[in-house]
């Protein structure tokens, strides 16, 4: 494995270019390349790396390069957005820019099945159902090299983002995405988020192993760790390795550095926290991370309030079908949602997982239908008070939110909201 990191400073363009050259030095006769990249919801330094990767491969005789946006269920990106994400100047030309179409069967291929017994073991019996491994067909086509870029920071459904997650579920089919997120929520955010090895990550590794068994080309991982200051992304670490085990090693090393950058320890529980969400999250589907990252035990005081402050957000999901489903179910605790999915077995488990993750821990009395939550979740967005209350979330007028009102004991104003994990010292 190749690695370079700078916890206290910043990786230079020269250092990044050098590790790219070193990482690709053994690939001499590469003609056709597939580059898999994170989508618009992931802030990273893909835009710095890809021009170096492109130039190095061109020098080695590359004649074709395609890109695949591993966006899971997120909206498709425009070519302009993809070019900006990849840092492509007008002189750099890819042959195709593909968006992963998770719900288009013609673009997917079946790779096998994770046994129900394995899933049951990892979820302590809460989910006893096999997971069919369905992935984007492009990954199995006749490329000479596949390059997968990913960024690593704490993640509610995987422990840390990055690594094998770009394939499974980032480039997977709807059932995979549904069941993986549902399995993770049954295991529980506090048990997963910010941990390198956890039951959800074991399911991801198992599913990805089926995919790697069928890939014809060498696969190389470029795993990034970064810090955000305002709108600036500061490269902190880059880890490069080849093959299934290489992905695991780069992930582990990246997570180790991420734990020093993206985990913030506080002295006392919070009565109120404002997560200031930037433009990279343009729907509650992704902005909900502002709630996830404050749910470690003891971080929120009983009855405390998490405010997701994002005046630019106007919807729960940019796909109208998913937005409607989110309004239909609303935001509830796990026991409520488990009962709801028993009654409505065809309801998306991915959506069900999201609403639990955002709303957080609570208790549901099946007889009275009453829910009691450990803390409040409030939206200060472009979504109206009426709609917020109809889905079980609080409302604040975004014009009423001022940083000066959230400074002091028990209060926290968080820039780059949803990016950092908070824990009690």
PDB file of C-alpha atoms in Angstrom, residues 6 26 36 58 68 99 105 111 118 149 176 255 258 270 272 275 299 311 333 381 405 423:
ATOM      1  CA  UNK A   6      -0.199  15.271   6.967  1.00  0.00           C
ATOM      2  CA  UNK A  26       2.904  -0.892 -12.905  1.00  0.00           C
ATOM      3  CA  UNK A  36     -15.647   5.317 -10.427  1.00  0.00           C
ATOM      4  CA  UNK A  58      -2.617   9.207 -21.306  1.00  0.00           C
ATOM      5  CA  UNK A  68     -19.260   6.177 -13.351  1.00  0.00           C
ATOM      6  CA  UNK A  99     -24.637   8.051 -13.803  1.00  0.00           C
ATOM      7  CA  UNK A 105     -32.652  -3.428 -14.428  1.00  0.00           C
ATOM      8  CA  UNK A 111     -23.459 -11.350  -8.861  1.00  0.00           C
ATOM      9  CA  UNK A 118     -25.041 -14.350   7.511  1.00  0.00           C
ATOM     10  CA  UNK A 149     -11.992   7.067  -5.737  1.00  0.00           C
ATOM     11  CA  UNK A 176     -29.154  -4.035  -1.965  1.00  0.00           C
ATOM     12  CA  UNK A 255     -10.326   5.669   8.910  1.00  0.00           C
ATOM     13  CA  UNK A 258     -10.261  10.378   9.819  1.00  0.00           C
ATOM     14  CA  UNK A 270     -25.891  19.769  24.435  1.00  0.00           C
ATOM     15  CA  UNK A 272     -29.255  22.820  21.491  1.00  0.00           C
ATOM     16  CA  UNK A 275     -25.989  22.076  12.049  1.00  0.00           C
ATOM     17  CA  UNK A 299     -24.040  14.079  23.292  1.00  0.00           C
ATOM     18  CA  UNK A 311     -32.592  27.686   3.941  1.00  0.00           C
ATOM     19  CA  UNK A 333     -38.445   5.981  16.081  1.00  0.00           C
ATOM     20  CA  UNK A 381     -35.189  25.140   5.872  1.00  0.00           C
ATOM     21  CA  UNK A 405     -28.054  33.036  19.874  1.00  0.00           C
ATOM     22  CA  UNK A 423     -18.764  12.453  21.177  1.00  0.00           C
TER      23      UNK A 423
END
